[in-house]
CSV table of C-alpha atoms in Angstrom, one decimal:
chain,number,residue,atom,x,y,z
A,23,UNK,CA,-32.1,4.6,11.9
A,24,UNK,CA,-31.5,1.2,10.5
A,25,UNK,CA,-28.6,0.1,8.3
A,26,UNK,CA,-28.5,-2.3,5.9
A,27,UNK,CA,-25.8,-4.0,3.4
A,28,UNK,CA,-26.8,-3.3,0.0
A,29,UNK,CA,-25.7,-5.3,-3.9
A,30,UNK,CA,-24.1,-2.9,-5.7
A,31,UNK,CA,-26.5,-0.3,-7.0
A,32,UNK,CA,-25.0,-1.2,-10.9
A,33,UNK,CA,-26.4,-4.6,-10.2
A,34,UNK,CA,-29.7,-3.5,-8.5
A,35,UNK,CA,-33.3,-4.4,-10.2
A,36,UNK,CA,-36.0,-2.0,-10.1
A,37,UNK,CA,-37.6,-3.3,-7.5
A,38,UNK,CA,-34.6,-3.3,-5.0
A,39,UNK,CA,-33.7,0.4,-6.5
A,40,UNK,CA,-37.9,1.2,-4.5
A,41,UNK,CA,-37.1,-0.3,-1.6
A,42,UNK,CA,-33.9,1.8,-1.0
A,43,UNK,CA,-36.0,5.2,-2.0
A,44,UNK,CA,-39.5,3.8,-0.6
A,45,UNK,CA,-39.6,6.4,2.7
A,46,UNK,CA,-37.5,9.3,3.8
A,47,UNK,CA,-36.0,7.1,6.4
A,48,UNK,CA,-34.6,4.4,3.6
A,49,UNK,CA,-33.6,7.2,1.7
A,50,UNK,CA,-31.6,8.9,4.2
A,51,UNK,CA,-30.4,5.7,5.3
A,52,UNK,CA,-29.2,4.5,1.7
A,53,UNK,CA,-27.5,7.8,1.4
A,54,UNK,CA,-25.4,7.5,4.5
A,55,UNK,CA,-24.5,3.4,3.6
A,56,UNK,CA,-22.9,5.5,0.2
A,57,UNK,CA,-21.7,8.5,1.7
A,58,UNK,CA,-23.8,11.1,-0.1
A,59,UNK,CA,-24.8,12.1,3.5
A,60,UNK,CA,-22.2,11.5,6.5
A,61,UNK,CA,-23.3,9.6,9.8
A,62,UNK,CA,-22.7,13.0,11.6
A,63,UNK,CA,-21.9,16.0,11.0
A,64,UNK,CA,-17.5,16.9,11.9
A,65,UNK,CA,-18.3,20.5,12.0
A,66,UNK,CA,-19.3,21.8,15.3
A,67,UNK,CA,-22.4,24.3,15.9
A,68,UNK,CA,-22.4,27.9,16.2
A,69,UNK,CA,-21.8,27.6,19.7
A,70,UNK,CA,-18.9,24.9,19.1
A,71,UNK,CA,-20.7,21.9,20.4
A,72,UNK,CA,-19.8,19.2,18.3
A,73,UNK,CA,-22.6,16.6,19.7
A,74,UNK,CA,-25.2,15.7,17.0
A,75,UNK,CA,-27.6,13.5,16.6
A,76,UNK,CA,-30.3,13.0,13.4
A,77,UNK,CA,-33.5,13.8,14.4
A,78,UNK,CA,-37.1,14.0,13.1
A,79,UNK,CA,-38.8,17.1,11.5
A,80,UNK,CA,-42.0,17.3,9.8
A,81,UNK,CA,-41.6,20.4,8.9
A,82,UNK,CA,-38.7,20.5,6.7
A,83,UNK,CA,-38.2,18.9,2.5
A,84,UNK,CA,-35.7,16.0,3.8
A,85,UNK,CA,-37.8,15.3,6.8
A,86,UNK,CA,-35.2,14.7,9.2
A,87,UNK,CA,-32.3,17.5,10.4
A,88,UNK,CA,-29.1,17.7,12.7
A,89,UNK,CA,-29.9,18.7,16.3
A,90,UNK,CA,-27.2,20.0,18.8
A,91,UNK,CA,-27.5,17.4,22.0
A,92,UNK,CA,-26.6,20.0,24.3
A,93,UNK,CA,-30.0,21.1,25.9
A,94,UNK,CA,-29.1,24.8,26.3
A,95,UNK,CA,-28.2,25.2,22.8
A,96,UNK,CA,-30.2,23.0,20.3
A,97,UNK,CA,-29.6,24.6,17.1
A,98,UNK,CA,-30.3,22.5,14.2
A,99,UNK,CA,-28.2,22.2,10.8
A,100,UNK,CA,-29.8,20.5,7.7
A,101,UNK,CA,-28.5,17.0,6.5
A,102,UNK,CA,-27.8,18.7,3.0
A,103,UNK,CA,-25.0,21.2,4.7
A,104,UNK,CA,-21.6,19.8,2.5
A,105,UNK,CA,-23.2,17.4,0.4
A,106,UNK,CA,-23.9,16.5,-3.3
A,107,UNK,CA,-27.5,17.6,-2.4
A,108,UNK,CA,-26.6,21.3,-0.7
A,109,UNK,CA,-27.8,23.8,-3.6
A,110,UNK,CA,-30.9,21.7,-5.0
A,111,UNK,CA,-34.5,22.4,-4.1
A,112,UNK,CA,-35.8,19.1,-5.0
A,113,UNK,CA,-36.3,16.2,-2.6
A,114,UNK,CA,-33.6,13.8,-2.3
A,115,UNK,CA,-35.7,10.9,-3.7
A,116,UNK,CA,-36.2,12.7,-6.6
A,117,UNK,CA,-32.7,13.3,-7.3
A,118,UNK,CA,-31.5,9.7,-6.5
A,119,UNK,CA,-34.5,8.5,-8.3
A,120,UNK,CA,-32.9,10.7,-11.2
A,121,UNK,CA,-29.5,9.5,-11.2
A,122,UNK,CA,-30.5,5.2,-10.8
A,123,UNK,CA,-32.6,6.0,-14.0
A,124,UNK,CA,-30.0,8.2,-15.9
A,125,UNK,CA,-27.7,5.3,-14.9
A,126,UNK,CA,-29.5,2.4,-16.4
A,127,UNK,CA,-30.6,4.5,-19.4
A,128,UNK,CA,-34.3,4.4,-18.8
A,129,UNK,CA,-34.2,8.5,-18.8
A,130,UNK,CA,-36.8,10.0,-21.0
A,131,UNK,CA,-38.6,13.2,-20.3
A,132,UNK,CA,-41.8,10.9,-20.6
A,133,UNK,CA,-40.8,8.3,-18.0
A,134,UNK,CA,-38.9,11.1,-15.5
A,135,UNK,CA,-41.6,13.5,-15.6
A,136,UNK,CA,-44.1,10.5,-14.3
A,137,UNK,CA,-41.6,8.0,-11.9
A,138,UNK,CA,-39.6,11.1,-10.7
A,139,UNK,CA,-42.8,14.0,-10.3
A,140,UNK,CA,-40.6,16.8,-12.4
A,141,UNK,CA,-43.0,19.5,-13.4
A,142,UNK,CA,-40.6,21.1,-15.3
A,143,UNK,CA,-38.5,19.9,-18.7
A,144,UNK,CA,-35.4,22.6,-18.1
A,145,UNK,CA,-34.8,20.2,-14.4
A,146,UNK,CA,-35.1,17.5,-16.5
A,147,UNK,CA,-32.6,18.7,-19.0
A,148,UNK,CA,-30.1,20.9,-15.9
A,149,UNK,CA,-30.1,17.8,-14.4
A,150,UNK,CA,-29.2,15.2,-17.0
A,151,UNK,CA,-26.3,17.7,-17.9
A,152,UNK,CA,-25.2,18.0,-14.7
A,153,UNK,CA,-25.0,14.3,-14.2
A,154,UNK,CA,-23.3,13.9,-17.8
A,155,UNK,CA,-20.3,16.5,-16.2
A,156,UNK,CA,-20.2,15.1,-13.2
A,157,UNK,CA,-19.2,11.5,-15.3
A,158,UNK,CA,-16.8,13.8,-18.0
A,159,UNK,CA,-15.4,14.8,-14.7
A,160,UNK,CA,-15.1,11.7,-13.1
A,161,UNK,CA,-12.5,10.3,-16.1
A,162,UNK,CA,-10.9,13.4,-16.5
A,163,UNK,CA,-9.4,13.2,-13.4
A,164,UNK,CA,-9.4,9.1,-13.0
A,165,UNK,CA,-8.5,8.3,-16.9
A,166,UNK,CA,-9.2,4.0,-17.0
A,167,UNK,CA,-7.1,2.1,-19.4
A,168,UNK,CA,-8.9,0.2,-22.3
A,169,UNK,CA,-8.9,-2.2,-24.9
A,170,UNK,CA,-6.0,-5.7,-24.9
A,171,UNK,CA,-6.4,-9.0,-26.1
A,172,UNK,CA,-9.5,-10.0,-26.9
A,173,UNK,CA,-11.5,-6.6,-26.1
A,174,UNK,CA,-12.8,-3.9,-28.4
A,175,UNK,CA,-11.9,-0.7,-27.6
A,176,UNK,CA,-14.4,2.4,-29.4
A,177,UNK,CA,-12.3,6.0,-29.3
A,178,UNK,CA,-12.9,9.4,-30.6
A,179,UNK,CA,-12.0,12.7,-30.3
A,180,UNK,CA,-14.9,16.0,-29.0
A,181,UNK,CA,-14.7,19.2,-28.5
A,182,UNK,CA,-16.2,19.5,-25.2
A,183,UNK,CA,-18.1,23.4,-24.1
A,184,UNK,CA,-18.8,24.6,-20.9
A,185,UNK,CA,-21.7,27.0,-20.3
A,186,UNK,CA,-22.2,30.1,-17.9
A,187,UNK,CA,-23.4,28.3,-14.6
A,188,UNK,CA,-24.2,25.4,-16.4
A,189,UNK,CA,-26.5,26.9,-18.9
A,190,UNK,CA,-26.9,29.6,-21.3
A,191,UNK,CA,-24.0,30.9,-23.9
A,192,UNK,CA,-20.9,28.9,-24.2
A,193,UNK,CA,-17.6,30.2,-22.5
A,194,UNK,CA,-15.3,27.6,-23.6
A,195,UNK,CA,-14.4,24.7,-25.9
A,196,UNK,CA,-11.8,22.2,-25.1
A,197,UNK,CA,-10.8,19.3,-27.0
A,198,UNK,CA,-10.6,15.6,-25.3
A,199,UNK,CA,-9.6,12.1,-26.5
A,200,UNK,CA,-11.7,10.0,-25.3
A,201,UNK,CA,-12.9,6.0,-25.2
A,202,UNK,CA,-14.8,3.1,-23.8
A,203,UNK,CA,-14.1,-0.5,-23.9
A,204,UNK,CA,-17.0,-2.9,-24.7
A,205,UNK,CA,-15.8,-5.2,-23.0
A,206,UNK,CA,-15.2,-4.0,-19.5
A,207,UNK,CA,-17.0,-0.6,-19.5
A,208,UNK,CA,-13.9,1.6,-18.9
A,209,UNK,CA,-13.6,4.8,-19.6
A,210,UNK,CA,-11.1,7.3,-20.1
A,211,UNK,CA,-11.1,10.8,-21.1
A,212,UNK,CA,-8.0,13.0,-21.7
A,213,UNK,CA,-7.6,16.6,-23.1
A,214,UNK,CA,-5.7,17.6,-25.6
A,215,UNK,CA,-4.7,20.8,-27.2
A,216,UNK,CA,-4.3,19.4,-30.5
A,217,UNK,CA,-5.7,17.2,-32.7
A,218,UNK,CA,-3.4,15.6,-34.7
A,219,UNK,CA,-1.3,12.5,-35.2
A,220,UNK,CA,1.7,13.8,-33.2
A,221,UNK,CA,-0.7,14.6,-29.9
A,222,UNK,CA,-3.1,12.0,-30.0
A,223,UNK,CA,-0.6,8.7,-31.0
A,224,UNK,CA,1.1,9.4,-27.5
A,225,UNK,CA,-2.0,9.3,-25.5
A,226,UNK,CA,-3.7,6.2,-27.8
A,227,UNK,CA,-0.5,4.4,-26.6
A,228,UNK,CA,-0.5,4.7,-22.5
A,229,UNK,CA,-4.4,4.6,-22.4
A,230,UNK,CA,-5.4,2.1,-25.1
A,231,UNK,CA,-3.5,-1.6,-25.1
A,232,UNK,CA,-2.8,-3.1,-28.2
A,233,UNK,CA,-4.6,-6.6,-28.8
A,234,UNK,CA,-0.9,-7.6,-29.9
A,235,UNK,CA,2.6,-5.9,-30.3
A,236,UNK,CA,5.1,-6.2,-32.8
A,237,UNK,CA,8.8,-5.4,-32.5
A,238,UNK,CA,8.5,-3.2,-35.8
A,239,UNK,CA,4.7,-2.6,-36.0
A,240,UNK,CA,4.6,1.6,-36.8
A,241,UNK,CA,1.1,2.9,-36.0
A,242,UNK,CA,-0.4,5.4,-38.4
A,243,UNK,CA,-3.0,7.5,-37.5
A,244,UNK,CA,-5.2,7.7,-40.9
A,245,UNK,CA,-8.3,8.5,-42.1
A,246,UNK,CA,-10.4,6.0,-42.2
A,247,UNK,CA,-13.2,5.7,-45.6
A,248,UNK,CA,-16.1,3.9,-43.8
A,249,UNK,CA,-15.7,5.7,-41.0
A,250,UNK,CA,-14.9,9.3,-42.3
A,251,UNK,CA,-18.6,10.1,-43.0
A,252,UNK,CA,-19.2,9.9,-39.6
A,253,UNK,CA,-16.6,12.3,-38.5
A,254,UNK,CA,-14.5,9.4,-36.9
A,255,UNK,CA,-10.9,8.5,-38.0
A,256,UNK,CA,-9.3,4.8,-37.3
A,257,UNK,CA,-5.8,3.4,-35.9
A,258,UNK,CA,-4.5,1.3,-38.9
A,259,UNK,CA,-1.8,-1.0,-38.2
A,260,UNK,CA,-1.4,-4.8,-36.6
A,261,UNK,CA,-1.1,-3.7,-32.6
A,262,UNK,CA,-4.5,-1.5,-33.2
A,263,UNK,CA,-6.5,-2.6,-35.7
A,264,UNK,CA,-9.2,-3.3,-33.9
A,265,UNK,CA,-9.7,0.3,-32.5
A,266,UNK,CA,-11.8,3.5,-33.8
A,267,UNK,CA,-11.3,7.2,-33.5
């Protein structure tokens, strides 16, 4: 199977985005130049061969499967096994397809349904949600650091939910700080357990620079009157007056 050095999916047109996904054998390929599917598999078999190789099968979804080398065993293990792919039922295109077109915000139901062949709007809507965690997740863990001279940092505070296996009734609620710079794209998310000026001063200080300090600038965390229709509150003071919460 061929391999190929690739721009930077971010920076990839449309039709450089088909080429990747145009057969099963560019998909697969693509997926292993990313490492959402490993150049072999590091568990061994049932009957502890560790000796793979990636081999063609008409008969399966992904059209290609791992086969044991050893010719008295054989046994075959799917490409999905420990992979972002594992639990879905959908083809692999159609879930890459998914996520370059969530990530470039060409994502209605409308233009999925036809370019990505979903019959149904709840795999649509799983999916989306699923993709929108996976990102809250991302800066949760990973919080990027925003704003400074010259950029304009946007920040607000959600109260995030989590549902039941990722649907159905809500099970929890959990408040984050969170923000983007215009600028650069970062992102950072952070939880907090309260929502007032005492919690959320500390964390708008080591994740959001100031476009300039003063020795005896005091930041006050005020509501804000154009903002405060919208639910949003603002940092008044010299060192942040460029920022929104």
């Amino acid at each position: 199977m061929a391999h190929y050095s690739l721009p930077p999916v971010e920076d990839m047109t449309l039709r450089e985005w088909n080429m990747c996904t145009s057969t099963l054998e560019d998909t697969v390929s693509f997926c292993q130049s990313v490492k959402l599917i490993s150049y072999w598999p590091t568990a061994p078999c049932s009957n502890g061969h560790n000796n793979w190789y990636m081999g063609k099968c008409s008969k399966i979804i992904d059209g290609y499967h791992w086969r044991c080398r050893v010719k008295e065993c054989r046994l075959t293990r799917s490409i999905r096994d420990g992979t972002f792919f594992a639990n879905s039922k959908l083809e692999i295109q159609q879930v890459l397809d998914l996520m370059f077109y969530w990530s470039q915000g060409i994502d209605t139901h409308d233009f999925l349904r036809r370019h990505c062949k979903f019959a149904s709007e709840s795999t649509i809507v799983d999916w989306k949600n699923f993709l929108r965690d996976i990102c809250a997740e991302h800066f949760l863990r990973h919080p990027g650091i925003i704003g400074g001279v010259g950029n304009v940092a946007e920040i607000d505070e959600n109260a995030w939910t989590k549902r039941k296996y990722n649907r159905g009734r809500v099970v929890g609620n959990q408040w984050v700080f969170g923000g983007i710079d215009r600028d650069t794209r970062e992102c950072v998310a952070v939880t907090v357990d309260q929502r007032d000026a005492r919690t959320l001063l500390p964390v708008i200080q080591q994740y959001v620079l100031p476009a300039q300090m003063t020795n005896d600038s005091k930041t006050n965390y005020i509501p804000n009157e154009s903002s405060s229709k919208m639910g949003l509150m603002s940092i008044i003071d010299i060192p942040y007056d460029d920022y929104w919460l």
